[in-house]
mmCIF file of N, CA and C in Angstrom:
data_model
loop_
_atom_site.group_PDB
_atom_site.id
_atom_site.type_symbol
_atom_site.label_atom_id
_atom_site.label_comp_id
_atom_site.label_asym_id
_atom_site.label_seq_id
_atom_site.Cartn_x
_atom_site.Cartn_y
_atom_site.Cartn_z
ATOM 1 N N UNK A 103 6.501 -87.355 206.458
ATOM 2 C CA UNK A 103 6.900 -85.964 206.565
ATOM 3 C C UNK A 103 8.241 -85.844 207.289
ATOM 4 N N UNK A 104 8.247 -86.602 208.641
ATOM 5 C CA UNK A 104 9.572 -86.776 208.865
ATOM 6 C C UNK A 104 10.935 -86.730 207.974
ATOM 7 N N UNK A 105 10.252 -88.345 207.007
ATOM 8 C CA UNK A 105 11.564 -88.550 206.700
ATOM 9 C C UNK A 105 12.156 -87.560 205.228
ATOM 10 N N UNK A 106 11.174 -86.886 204.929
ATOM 11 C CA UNK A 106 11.790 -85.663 203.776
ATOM 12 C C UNK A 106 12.076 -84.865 204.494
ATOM 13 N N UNK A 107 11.903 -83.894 205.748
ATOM 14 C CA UNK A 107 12.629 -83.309 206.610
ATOM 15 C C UNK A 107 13.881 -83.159 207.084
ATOM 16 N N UNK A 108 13.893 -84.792 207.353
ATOM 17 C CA UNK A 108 15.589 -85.317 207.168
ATOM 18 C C UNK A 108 16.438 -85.281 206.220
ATOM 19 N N UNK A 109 15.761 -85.988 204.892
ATOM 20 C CA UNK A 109 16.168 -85.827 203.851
ATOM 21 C C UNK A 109 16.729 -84.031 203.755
ATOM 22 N N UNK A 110 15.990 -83.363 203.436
ATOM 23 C CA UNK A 110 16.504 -82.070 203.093
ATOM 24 C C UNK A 110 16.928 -81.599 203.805
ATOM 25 N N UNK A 111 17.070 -81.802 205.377
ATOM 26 C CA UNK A 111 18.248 -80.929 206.312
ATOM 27 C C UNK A 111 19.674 -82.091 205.987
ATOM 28 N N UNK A 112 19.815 -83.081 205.801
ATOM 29 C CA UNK A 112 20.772 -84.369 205.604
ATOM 30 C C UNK A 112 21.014 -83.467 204.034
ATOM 31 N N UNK A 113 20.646 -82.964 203.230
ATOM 32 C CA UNK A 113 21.147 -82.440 202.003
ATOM 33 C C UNK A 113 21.748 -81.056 201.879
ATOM 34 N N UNK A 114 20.967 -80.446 202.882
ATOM 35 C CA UNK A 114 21.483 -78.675 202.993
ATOM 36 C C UNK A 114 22.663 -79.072 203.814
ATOM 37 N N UNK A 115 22.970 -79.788 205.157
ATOM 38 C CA UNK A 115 24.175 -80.097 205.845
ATOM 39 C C UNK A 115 25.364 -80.551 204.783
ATOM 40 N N UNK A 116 25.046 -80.959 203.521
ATOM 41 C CA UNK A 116 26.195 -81.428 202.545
ATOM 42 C C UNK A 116 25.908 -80.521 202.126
ATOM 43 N N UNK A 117 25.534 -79.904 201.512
ATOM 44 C CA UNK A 117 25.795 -78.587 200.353
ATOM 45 C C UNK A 117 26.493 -77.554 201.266
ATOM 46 N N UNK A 118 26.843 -77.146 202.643
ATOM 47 C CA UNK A 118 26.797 -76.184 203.305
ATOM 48 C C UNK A 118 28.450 -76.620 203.803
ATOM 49 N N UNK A 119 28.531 -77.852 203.346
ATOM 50 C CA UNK A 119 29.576 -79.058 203.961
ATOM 51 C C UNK A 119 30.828 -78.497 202.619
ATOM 52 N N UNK A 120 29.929 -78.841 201.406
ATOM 53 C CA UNK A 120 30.595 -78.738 200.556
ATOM 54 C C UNK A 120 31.413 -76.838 199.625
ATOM 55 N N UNK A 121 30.362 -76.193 200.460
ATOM 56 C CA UNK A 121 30.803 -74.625 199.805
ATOM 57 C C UNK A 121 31.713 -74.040 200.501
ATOM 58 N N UNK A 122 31.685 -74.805 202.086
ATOM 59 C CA UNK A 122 32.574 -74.403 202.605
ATOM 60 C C UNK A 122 33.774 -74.755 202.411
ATOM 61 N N UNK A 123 34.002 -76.172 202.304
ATOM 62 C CA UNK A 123 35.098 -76.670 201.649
ATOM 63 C C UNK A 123 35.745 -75.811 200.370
ATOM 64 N N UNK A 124 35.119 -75.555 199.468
ATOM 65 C CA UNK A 124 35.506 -75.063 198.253
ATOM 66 C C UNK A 124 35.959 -73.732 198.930
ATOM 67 N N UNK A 125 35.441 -73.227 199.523
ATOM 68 C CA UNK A 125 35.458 -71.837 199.893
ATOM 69 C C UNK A 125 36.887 -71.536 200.243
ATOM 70 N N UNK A 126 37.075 -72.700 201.427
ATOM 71 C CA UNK A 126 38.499 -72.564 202.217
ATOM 72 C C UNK A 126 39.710 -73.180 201.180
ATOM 73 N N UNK A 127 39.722 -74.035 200.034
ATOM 74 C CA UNK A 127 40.705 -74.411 198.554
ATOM 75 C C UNK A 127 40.484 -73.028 197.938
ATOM 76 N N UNK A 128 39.634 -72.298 197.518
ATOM 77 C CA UNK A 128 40.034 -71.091 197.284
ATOM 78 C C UNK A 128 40.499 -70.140 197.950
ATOM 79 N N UNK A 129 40.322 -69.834 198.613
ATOM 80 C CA UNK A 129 41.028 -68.704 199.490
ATOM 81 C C UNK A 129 42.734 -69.347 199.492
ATOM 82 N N UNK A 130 42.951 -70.518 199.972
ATOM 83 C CA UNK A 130 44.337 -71.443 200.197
ATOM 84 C C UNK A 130 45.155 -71.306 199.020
ATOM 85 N N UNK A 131 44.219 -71.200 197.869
ATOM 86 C CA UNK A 131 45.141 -71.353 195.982
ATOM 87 C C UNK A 131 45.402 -69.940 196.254
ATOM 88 N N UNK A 132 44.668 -68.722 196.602
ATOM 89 C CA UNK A 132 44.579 -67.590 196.332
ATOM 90 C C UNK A 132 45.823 -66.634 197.438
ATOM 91 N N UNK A 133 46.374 -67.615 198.192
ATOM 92 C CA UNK A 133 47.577 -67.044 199.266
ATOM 93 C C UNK A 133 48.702 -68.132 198.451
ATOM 94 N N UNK A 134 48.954 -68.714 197.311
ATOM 95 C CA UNK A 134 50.421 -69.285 196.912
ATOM 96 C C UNK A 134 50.388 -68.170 196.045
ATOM 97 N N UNK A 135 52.041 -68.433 196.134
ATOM 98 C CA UNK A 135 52.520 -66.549 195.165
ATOM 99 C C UNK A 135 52.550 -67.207 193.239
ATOM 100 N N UNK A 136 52.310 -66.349 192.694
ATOM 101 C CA UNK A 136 52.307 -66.220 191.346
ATOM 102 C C UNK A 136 53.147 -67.672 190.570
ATOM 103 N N UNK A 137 54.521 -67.630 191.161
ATOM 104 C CA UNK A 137 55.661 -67.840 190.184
ATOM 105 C C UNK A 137 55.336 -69.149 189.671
ATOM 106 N N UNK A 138 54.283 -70.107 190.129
ATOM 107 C CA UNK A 138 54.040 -71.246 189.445
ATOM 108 C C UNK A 138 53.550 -70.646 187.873
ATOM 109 N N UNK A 139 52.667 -69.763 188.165
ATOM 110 C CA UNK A 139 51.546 -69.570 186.340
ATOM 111 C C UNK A 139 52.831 -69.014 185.698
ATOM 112 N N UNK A 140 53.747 -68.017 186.360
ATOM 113 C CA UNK A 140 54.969 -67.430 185.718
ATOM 114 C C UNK A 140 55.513 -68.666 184.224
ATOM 115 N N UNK A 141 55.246 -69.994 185.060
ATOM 116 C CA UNK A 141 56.061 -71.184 183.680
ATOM 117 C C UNK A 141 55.155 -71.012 182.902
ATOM 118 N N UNK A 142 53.912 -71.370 182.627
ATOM 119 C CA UNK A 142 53.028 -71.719 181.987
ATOM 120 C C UNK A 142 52.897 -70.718 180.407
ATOM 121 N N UNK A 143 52.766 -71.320 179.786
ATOM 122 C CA UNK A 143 52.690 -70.605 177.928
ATOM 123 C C UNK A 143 52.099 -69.863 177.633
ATOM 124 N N UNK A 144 51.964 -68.394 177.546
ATOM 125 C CA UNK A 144 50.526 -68.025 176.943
ATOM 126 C C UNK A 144 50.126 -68.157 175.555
ATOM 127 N N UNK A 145 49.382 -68.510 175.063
ATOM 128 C CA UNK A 145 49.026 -69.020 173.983
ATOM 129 C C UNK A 145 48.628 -67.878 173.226
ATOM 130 N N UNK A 146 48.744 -67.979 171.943
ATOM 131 C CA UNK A 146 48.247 -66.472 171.105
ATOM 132 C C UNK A 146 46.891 -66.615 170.571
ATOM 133 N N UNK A 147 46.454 -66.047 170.390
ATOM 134 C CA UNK A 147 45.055 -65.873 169.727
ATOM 135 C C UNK A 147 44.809 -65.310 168.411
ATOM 136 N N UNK A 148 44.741 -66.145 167.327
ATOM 137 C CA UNK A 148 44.680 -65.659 166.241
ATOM 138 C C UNK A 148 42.655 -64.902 165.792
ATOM 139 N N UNK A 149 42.956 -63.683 165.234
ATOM 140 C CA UNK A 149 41.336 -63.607 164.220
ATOM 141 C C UNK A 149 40.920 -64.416 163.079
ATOM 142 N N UNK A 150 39.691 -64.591 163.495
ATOM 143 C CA UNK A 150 39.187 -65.556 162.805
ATOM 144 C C UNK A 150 39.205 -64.674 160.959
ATOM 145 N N UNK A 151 39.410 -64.945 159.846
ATOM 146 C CA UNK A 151 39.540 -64.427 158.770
ATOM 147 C C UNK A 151 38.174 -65.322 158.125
ATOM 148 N N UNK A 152 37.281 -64.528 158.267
ATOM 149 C CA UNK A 152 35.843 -65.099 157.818
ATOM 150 C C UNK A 152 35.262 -64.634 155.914
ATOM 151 N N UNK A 153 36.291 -63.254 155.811
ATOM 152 C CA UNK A 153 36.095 -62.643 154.606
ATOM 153 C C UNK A 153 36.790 -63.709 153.416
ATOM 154 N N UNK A 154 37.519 -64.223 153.504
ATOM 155 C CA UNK A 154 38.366 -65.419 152.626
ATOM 156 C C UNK A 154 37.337 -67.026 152.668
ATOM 157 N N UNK A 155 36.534 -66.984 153.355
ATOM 158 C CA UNK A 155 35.621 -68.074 153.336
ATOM 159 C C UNK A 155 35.029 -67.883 151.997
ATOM 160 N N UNK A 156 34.977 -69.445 151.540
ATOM 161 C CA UNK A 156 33.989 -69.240 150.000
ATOM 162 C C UNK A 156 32.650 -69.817 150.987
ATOM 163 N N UNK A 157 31.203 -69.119 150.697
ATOM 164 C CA UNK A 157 30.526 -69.857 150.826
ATOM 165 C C UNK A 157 29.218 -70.314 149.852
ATOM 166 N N UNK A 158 28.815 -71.675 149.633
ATOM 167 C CA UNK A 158 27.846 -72.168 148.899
ATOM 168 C C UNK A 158 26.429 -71.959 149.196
ATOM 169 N N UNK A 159 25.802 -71.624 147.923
ATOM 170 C CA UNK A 159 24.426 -71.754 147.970
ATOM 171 C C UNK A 159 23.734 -73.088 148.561
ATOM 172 N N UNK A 160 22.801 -73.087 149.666
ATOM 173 C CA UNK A 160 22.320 -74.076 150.242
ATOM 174 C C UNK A 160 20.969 -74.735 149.383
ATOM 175 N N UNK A 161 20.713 -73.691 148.604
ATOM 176 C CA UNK A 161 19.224 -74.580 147.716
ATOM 177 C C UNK A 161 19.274 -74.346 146.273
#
């Protein structure tokens, strides 16, 4: 009984280890200013044209 006790406080201490971490890389990304994404491409998005599909009888 002990040693699953340990076990799961030794597992919540890393998960608690780890959200915080993430927590404080987000907040840190979320204070650099814009002008990096400014380079980046936006890509277009075409509609899918589903009416021009031929489709076949399966049986």
């Amino acid at each position: 009984m002990t040693t699953f006790l340990t076990l799961v406080f030794v597992l919540i201490f890393i998960n608690i280890a780890m959200i915080l971490t993430s927590l404080y890389s987000a907040n840190k990304s979320k204070s650099t200013p814009n002008g990096r994404h400014a380079d980046s491409k936006i890509s277009k998005i075409y509609p899918l044209d589903i009416s021009t599909s031929d489709y076949k009888k399966a049986v």
